[in-house]
Amino acid sequence: MLTLALQKSGRLSDRSLALLTESGIHLENGSSNRLKATAGNFPLQILYLRDDDIPECVADGVADVGIVGLNVVEEKERSVRVVEKLGFARCRLSIAVPRQFHYTGLASLNGLSIATAYPRILRKFLDNQHLQATIHEISGSVEVAPGIGMADAIFDIVSTGSTLMSNGLVEVETVMHSEAVLVATPDLNGDKAAVLESLLFRFRAVMKARRYRYILLNAPNEALEEISRILPGMKSPTIMPLAMPGWSSVHSVIQEEDFWEIIENLKAAGAQGILVVPIEKMIV
Ligand code: ATP
Ligand code: ZN
């Protein structure tokens, strides 16, 4: 039995649970008992914690693995192993200054006081850059600190930048990029390591599928060569004759990010009746 620590409620919770569900893992007392849950069909137990406590619990072995933001892993500096990046809760940690501040580069940070909930990450960055600034540690609403005269600048999570803008701040330096990661106790024993491997196998199949789409289209036979060139596919596209003479049906897999470009090219090459559908799992 493997114990997985998840954020109790917050930005990581829904996506973490969705990853388990899509991996075919059903929690028996999922939402009713919000401290612990067990999976009915997989040797997994869930502990619901504050995200800030997850690195410590995993380092101590209270939980074997956990899902937490890379930013929290870096800040807590506990001995945990980052096993896999999970591709959600993406954000960056940046330094921002008031709009009217005359920022000309990193040297402008010298002598400032910077408010943050991430003092260790900021300290490392400042030391690496040989900058002298005072760190003012606060735990919440960091973005209001300059406005109330508590600090000259802030170091905080940014995703769209709208919170910064509404507080009259501008982002001037990106210090790190973060996303949800799966962390593990460094020395998992044999049985638990095996469960982790099979959990990872499922997570990877789900994450990979999310990045791809299954595409089906009809095309006149003379366009097939050109269409096969446009569609990379896992091996090559599948081509099947249609009932209508001279026409074929083409099936393949494309990356979501290439979607619009590929569709335009396919249409230009003569493809018709294009269908694009999500893939649930992908094992290659
Ligand atoms: P808790 O009460 O559990 O301590 P919290 O307020 O620290 O919660 P959340 O706001 O739920 O945490 O954020 C959890 C994680 O989600 C952050 O550590 C970060 O990795 C990521 N995150 C935070 N803000 C954003 C955002 N705006 N966009 C994307 N990801 C974010
Ligand atoms: Zn937190």
Tab-separated table of C-alpha atoms and ligand atoms in Angstrom:
chain	number	residue	atom	x	y	z
A	1	MET	CA	0.000	0.000	0.000
A	2	LEU	CA	1.372	3.379	-1.070
A	3	THR	CA	0.376	6.573	0.768
A	4	LEU	CA	-0.119	9.649	-1.428
A	5	ALA	CA	-0.418	13.140	0.070
A	6	LEU	CA	-2.688	15.562	-1.794
A	7	GLN	CA	-3.609	19.185	-1.131
A	8	LYS	CA	-6.789	19.212	0.930
A	9	SER	CA	-8.381	22.155	-0.840
A	10	GLY	CA	-6.808	24.638	-3.172
A	11	ARG	CA	-5.521	25.037	-6.688
A	12	LEU	CA	-3.946	21.593	-6.843
A	13	SER	CA	-6.855	19.565	-5.483
A	14	ASP	CA	-9.220	19.163	-8.427
A	15	ARG	CA	-6.537	18.411	-10.983
A	16	SER	CA	-4.802	15.941	-8.650
A	17	LEU	CA	-8.052	14.041	-8.109
A	18	ALA	CA	-8.825	14.166	-11.837
A	19	LEU	CA	-5.453	12.596	-12.572
A	20	LEU	CA	-6.278	9.728	-10.213
A	21	THR	CA	-9.763	9.268	-11.668
A	22	GLU	CA	-8.478	9.276	-15.246
A	23	SER	CA	-5.876	6.748	-14.134
A	24	GLY	CA	-8.721	4.436	-13.179
A	25	ILE	CA	-8.248	4.843	-9.434
A	26	HIS	CA	-11.500	5.197	-7.523
A	27	LEU	CA	-11.458	6.604	-4.014
A	28	GLU	CA	-13.947	4.953	-1.734
A	29	ASN	CA	-14.585	7.711	0.783
A	30	GLY	CA	-13.308	10.503	-1.449
A	31	SER	CA	-15.095	13.654	-0.459
A	32	SER	CA	-17.019	12.671	2.658
A	33	ASN	CA	-14.038	11.988	4.884
A	34	ARG	CA	-11.568	14.725	4.107
A	35	LEU	CA	-8.573	13.450	6.058
A	36	LYS	CA	-7.949	10.096	4.460
A	37	ALA	CA	-9.310	8.024	1.627
A	38	THR	CA	-8.533	4.600	0.239
A	39	ALA	CA	-8.676	3.395	-3.319
A	40	GLY	CA	-10.972	0.446	-3.914
A	41	ASN	CA	-9.112	-0.936	-6.869
A	42	PHE	CA	-5.475	0.057	-6.377
A	43	PRO	CA	-3.115	-0.295	-3.367
A	44	LEU	CA	-3.252	3.408	-2.585
A	45	GLN	CA	-4.212	5.496	0.427
A	46	ILE	CA	-4.701	9.273	0.243
A	47	LEU	CA	-3.828	11.798	2.955
A	48	TYR	CA	-5.322	15.272	2.543
A	49	LEU	CA	-2.938	17.972	3.815
A	50	ARG	CA	-2.085	21.649	3.426
A	51	ASP	CA	0.228	21.873	0.440
A	52	ASP	CA	2.969	23.483	2.573
A	53	ASP	CA	3.114	20.366	4.757
A	54	ILE	CA	3.465	17.888	1.906
A	55	PRO	CA	7.273	18.048	1.389
A	56	GLU	CA	7.879	17.459	5.096
A	57	CYS	CA	5.407	14.575	5.344
A	58	VAL	CA	6.984	12.892	2.328
A	59	ALA	CA	10.513	13.496	3.605
A	60	ASP	CA	9.544	11.995	6.984
A	61	GLY	CA	7.838	9.013	5.390
A	62	VAL	CA	4.402	9.895	6.831
A	63	ALA	CA	3.389	9.777	3.172
A	64	ASP	CA	5.413	7.894	0.550
A	65	VAL	CA	4.585	10.233	-2.312
A	66	GLY	CA	2.840	13.562	-2.761
A	67	ILE	CA	1.551	15.992	-5.357
A	68	VAL	CA	2.673	19.560	-4.721
A	69	GLY	CA	3.893	22.672	-6.561
A	70	LEU	CA	7.583	22.658	-7.470
A	71	ASN	CA	7.760	26.110	-5.864
A	72	VAL	CA	6.801	24.610	-2.494
A	73	VAL	CA	9.287	21.746	-2.941
A	74	GLU	CA	12.101	24.242	-3.608
A	75	GLU	CA	11.103	26.527	-0.772
A	76	LYS	CA	10.830	23.794	1.855
A	77	GLU	CA	14.206	22.243	0.999
A	78	ARG	CA	13.216	18.827	2.394
A	79	SER	CA	14.834	15.661	1.169
A	80	VAL	CA	12.303	14.496	-1.373
A	81	ARG	CA	12.837	13.237	-4.890
A	82	VAL	CA	10.934	14.895	-7.756
A	83	VAL	CA	9.690	11.880	-9.705
A	84	GLU	CA	7.594	13.473	-12.428
A	85	LYS	CA	6.320	16.846	-13.633
A	86	LEU	CA	2.556	16.672	-13.919
A	87	GLY	CA	1.818	19.528	-16.320
A	88	PHE	CA	-0.827	21.435	-14.346
A	89	ALA	CA	-0.836	24.391	-11.904
A	90	ARG	CA	1.764	26.047	-14.061
A	91	CYS	CA	2.913	29.407	-12.802
A	92	ARG	CA	6.087	31.415	-12.406
A	93	LEU	CA	7.698	33.119	-9.439
A	94	SER	CA	8.698	36.643	-10.274
A	95	ILE	CA	9.930	39.878	-8.804
A	96	ALA	CA	7.590	42.833	-9.351
A	97	VAL	CA	8.024	46.513	-8.589
A	98	PRO	CA	5.567	49.441	-8.447
A	99	ARG	CA	4.740	50.835	-11.892
A	100	GLN	CA	6.415	54.164	-11.169
A	101	PHE	CA	9.698	52.520	-10.052
A	102	HIS	CA	12.542	53.217	-12.485
A	103	TYR	CA	13.783	49.671	-13.101
A	104	THR	CA	16.896	49.347	-15.262
A	105	GLY	CA	18.027	45.811	-14.523
A	106	LEU	CA	18.969	43.461	-11.694
A	107	ALA	CA	21.216	46.077	-10.057
A	108	SER	CA	18.075	48.133	-9.388
A	109	LEU	CA	17.170	45.542	-6.749
A	110	ASN	CA	20.192	46.424	-4.599
A	111	GLY	CA	19.145	47.984	-1.322
A	112	LEU	CA	15.429	47.262	-1.749
A	113	SER	CA	13.236	45.424	0.677
A	114	ILE	CA	11.287	42.620	-1.027
A	115	ALA	CA	8.178	41.027	0.476
A	116	THR	CA	7.598	37.340	-0.184
A	117	ALA	CA	6.208	34.053	1.079
A	118	TYR	CA	9.188	32.321	-0.587
A	119	PRO	CA	12.243	33.635	1.308
A	120	ARG	CA	14.565	30.690	0.552
A	121	ILE	CA	14.035	30.707	-3.205
A	122	LEU	CA	14.481	34.485	-3.242
A	123	ARG	CA	17.600	34.332	-1.046
A	124	LYS	CA	19.226	31.816	-3.393
A	125	PHE	CA	18.438	33.956	-6.401
A	126	LEU	CA	19.771	37.151	-4.806
A	127	ASP	CA	22.946	35.392	-3.632
A	128	ASN	CA	23.560	33.875	-7.057
A	129	GLN	CA	23.208	37.294	-8.638
A	130	HIS	CA	25.352	38.942	-5.917
A	131	LEU	CA	22.552	41.317	-5.006
A	132	GLN	CA	21.999	42.907	-1.615
A	133	ALA	CA	18.327	43.215	-0.752
A	134	THR	CA	16.349	42.749	2.422
A	135	ILE	CA	13.800	39.960	2.448
A	136	HIS	CA	10.561	40.651	4.255
A	137	GLU	CA	8.773	37.358	4.845
A	138	ILE	CA	4.983	37.485	4.878
A	139	SER	CA	2.572	34.652	4.361
A	140	GLY	CA	-0.300	36.079	2.348
A	141	SER	CA	-1.434	39.035	0.201
A	142	VAL	CA	2.147	39.788	-0.744
A	143	GLU	CA	0.979	42.017	-3.597
A	144	VAL	CA	-0.352	44.686	-1.257
A	145	ALA	CA	2.991	45.134	0.563
A	146	PRO	CA	4.406	47.970	-1.589
A	147	GLY	CA	1.085	49.859	-1.502
A	148	ILE	CA	1.047	49.971	2.297
A	149	GLY	CA	4.730	50.836	2.594
A	150	MET	CA	5.777	47.429	3.918
A	151	ALA	CA	8.271	46.753	1.129
A	152	ASP	CA	9.669	48.269	-2.076
A	153	ALA	CA	9.057	45.219	-4.242
A	154	ILE	CA	7.545	41.751	-4.089
A	155	PHE	CA	8.506	38.229	-5.096
A	156	ASP	CA	5.451	36.060	-5.709
A	157	ILE	CA	3.539	33.628	-7.918
A	158	VAL	CA	2.319	35.030	-11.210
A	159	SER	CA	0.077	33.232	-13.636
A	160	THR	CA	-1.755	35.782	-15.784
A	161	GLY	CA	-0.367	38.950	-14.229
A	162	SER	CA	-3.793	40.449	-13.558
A	163	THR	CA	-3.283	40.520	-9.764
A	164	LEU	CA	-0.042	42.435	-10.246
A	165	MET	CA	-1.680	44.880	-12.601
A	166	SER	CA	-4.586	45.600	-10.285
A	167	ASN	CA	-2.081	46.384	-7.527
A	168	GLY	CA	-0.073	48.764	-9.702
A	169	LEU	CA	2.893	46.395	-10.002
A	170	VAL	CA	4.957	45.290	-12.994
A	171	GLU	CA	6.846	42.029	-13.317
A	172	VAL	CA	10.562	42.673	-13.874
A	173	GLU	CA	12.373	39.352	-13.281
A	174	THR	CA	11.201	35.746	-13.577
A	175	VAL	CA	13.068	33.629	-11.041
A	176	MET	CA	11.534	30.189	-11.541
A	177	HIS	CA	8.842	28.284	-13.393
A	178	SER	CA	6.658	25.910	-11.428
A	179	GLU	CA	4.061	23.221	-12.014
A	180	ALA	CA	2.595	20.401	-9.954
A	181	VAL	CA	5.072	17.571	-9.421
A	182	LEU	CA	4.965	14.083	-7.975
A	183	VAL	CA	7.512	13.792	-5.150
A	184	ALA	CA	8.622	10.673	-3.304
A	185	THR	CA	10.517	9.639	-0.195
A	186	PRO	CA	14.088	9.054	-1.430
A	187	ASP	CA	14.319	5.435	-0.231
A	188	LEU	CA	11.028	3.687	-1.020
A	189	ASN	CA	11.138	-0.053	-0.335
A	190	GLY	CA	10.547	-2.741	-2.943
A	191	ASP	CA	6.780	-3.176	-2.677
A	192	LYS	CA	6.074	0.521	-2.508
A	193	ALA	CA	8.496	1.241	-5.310
A	194	ALA	CA	6.592	-1.251	-7.459
A	195	VAL	CA	3.245	0.429	-6.705
A	196	LEU	CA	4.807	3.807	-7.516
A	197	GLU	CA	6.003	2.429	-10.861
A	198	SER	CA	2.527	1.268	-11.780
A	199	LEU	CA	1.005	4.577	-10.626
A	200	LEU	CA	3.545	6.428	-12.770
A	201	PHE	CA	2.781	4.236	-15.752
A	202	ARG	CA	-0.871	5.271	-15.493
A	203	PHE	CA	-0.124	8.972	-14.888
A	204	ARG	CA	2.155	9.057	-17.916
A	205	ALA	CA	-0.452	7.427	-20.149
A	206	VAL	CA	-3.046	10.002	-19.050
A	207	MET	CA	-0.700	12.980	-19.392
A	208	LYS	CA	0.494	11.882	-22.788
A	209	ALA	CA	-3.064	11.396	-24.038
A	210	ARG	CA	-3.940	14.940	-22.956
A	211	ARG	CA	-1.352	16.327	-25.334
A	212	TYR	CA	-2.672	14.445	-28.359
A	213	ARG	CA	-5.827	14.198	-30.468
A	214	TYR	CA	-7.091	11.438	-32.701
A	215	ILE	CA	-7.862	12.696	-36.190
A	216	LEU	CA	-10.028	11.101	-38.877
A	217	LEU	CA	-10.632	12.472	-42.352
A	218	ASN	CA	-11.678	11.543	-45.862
A	219	ALA	CA	-9.526	12.294	-48.875
A	220	PRO	CA	-9.356	11.565	-52.591
A	221	ASN	CA	-6.687	8.934	-53.230
A	222	GLU	CA	-4.504	11.311	-55.212
A	223	ALA	CA	-4.160	13.518	-52.095
A	224	LEU	CA	-3.021	10.667	-49.820
A	225	GLU	CA	0.679	11.103	-50.324
A	226	GLU	CA	0.563	14.797	-49.437
A	227	ILE	CA	-1.734	14.133	-46.455
A	228	SER	CA	0.551	11.392	-45.106
A	229	ARG	CA	3.387	13.893	-45.171
A	230	ILE	CA	1.368	16.418	-43.135
A	231	LEU	CA	0.217	13.834	-40.565
A	232	PRO	CA	3.161	12.434	-38.641
A	233	GLY	CA	1.252	9.778	-36.635
A	234	MET	CA	2.788	7.379	-34.136
A	235	LYS	CA	4.060	5.124	-36.909
A	236	SER	CA	2.284	6.335	-40.035
A	237	PRO	CA	-1.360	7.143	-40.684
A	238	THR	CA	-3.848	4.302	-41.097
A	239	ILE	CA	-5.433	4.451	-44.553
A	240	MET	CA	-8.636	2.540	-45.384
A	241	PRO	CA	-10.691	2.572	-48.589
A	242	LEU	CA	-14.125	4.214	-48.428
A	243	ALA	CA	-17.189	2.689	-50.104
A	244	MET	CA	-16.997	5.542	-52.625
A	245	PRO	CA	-14.406	4.596	-55.291
A	246	GLY	CA	-11.293	6.778	-55.390
A	247	TRP	CA	-11.645	7.903	-51.759
A	248	SER	CA	-10.011	6.812	-48.508
A	249	SER	CA	-10.390	7.369	-44.817
A	250	VAL	CA	-7.219	8.456	-42.990
A	251	HIS	CA	-6.687	8.063	-39.220
A	252	SER	CA	-3.818	9.400	-37.185
A	253	VAL	CA	-2.704	11.067	-33.955
A	254	ILE	CA	-1.607	14.702	-33.747
A	255	GLN	CA	-0.212	16.932	-31.022
A	256	GLU	CA	-2.685	19.418	-29.649
A	257	GLU	CA	-0.242	22.285	-30.090
A	258	ASP	CA	0.127	21.557	-33.823
A	259	PHE	CA	-3.616	21.287	-34.298
A	260	TRP	CA	-4.525	24.524	-36.127
A	261	GLU	CA	-1.562	24.499	-38.437
A	262	ILE	CA	-2.131	20.876	-39.402
A	263	ILE	CA	-5.861	21.362	-40.033
A	264	GLU	CA	-5.201	24.267	-42.413
A	265	ASN	CA	-2.646	22.239	-44.328
A	266	LEU	CA	-4.936	19.205	-44.506
A	267	LYS	CA	-7.790	21.255	-45.908
A	268	ALA	CA	-5.494	22.801	-48.460
A	269	ALA	CA	-4.365	19.289	-49.481
A	270	GLY	CA	-7.981	18.226	-50.121
A	271	ALA	CA	-9.063	16.590	-46.863
A	272	GLN	CA	-12.794	16.583	-46.099
A	273	GLY	CA	-15.008	15.607	-43.186
A	274	ILE	CA	-12.233	16.110	-40.662
A	275	LEU	CA	-13.020	14.826	-37.154
A	276	VAL	CA	-10.764	15.485	-34.171
A	277	VAL	CA	-11.461	13.588	-30.954
A	278	PRO	CA	-9.798	13.428	-27.531
A	279	ILE	CA	-7.743	10.397	-26.539
A	280	GLU	CA	-8.352	8.923	-23.110
A	281	LYS	CA	-5.140	6.921	-22.575
A	282	MET	CA	-2.044	6.596	-24.659
A	283	ILE	CA	0.539	3.856	-24.236
A	284	VAL	CA	3.419	3.844	-26.677
B	1	ATP	P1	-2.958	25.954	1.383
B	1	ATP	O1	-4.104	26.518	2.134
B	1	ATP	O2	-3.121	24.473	1.087
B	1	ATP	O3	-1.625	26.290	1.976
B	1	ATP	P2	-2.173	27.828	-0.745
B	1	ATP	O4	-2.924	29.093	-0.693
B	1	ATP	O5	-0.770	27.783	-0.294
B	1	ATP	O6	-3.033	26.654	-0.077
B	1	ATP	P3	-2.947	27.506	-3.527
B	1	ATP	O7	-3.295	28.938	-3.796
B	1	ATP	O8	-4.040	26.505	-3.521
B	1	ATP	O9	-2.083	27.292	-2.199
B	1	ATP	O10	-1.820	27.090	-4.572
B	1	ATP	C1	-1.228	25.836	-4.535
B	1	ATP	C2	-0.157	25.781	-5.609
B	1	ATP	O11	-0.736	26.010	-6.888
B	1	ATP	C3	0.920	26.834	-5.469
B	1	ATP	O12	1.941	26.462	-4.569
B	1	ATP	C4	1.449	26.887	-6.889
B	1	ATP	O13	2.304	25.797	-7.158
B	1	ATP	C5	0.177	26.734	-7.691
B	1	ATP	N1	-0.426	28.054	-7.989
B	1	ATP	C6	-0.679	29.033	-7.145
B	1	ATP	N2	-1.215	30.097	-7.725
B	1	ATP	C7	-1.337	29.767	-8.999
B	1	ATP	C8	-1.858	30.440	-10.101
B	1	ATP	N3	-2.342	31.662	-10.036
B	1	ATP	N4	-1.852	29.785	-11.269
B	1	ATP	C9	-1.387	28.551	-11.362
B	1	ATP	N5	-0.862	27.864	-10.334
B	1	ATP	C10	-0.837	28.466	-9.162
B	2	ZN	ZN	-0.002	26.638	0.973
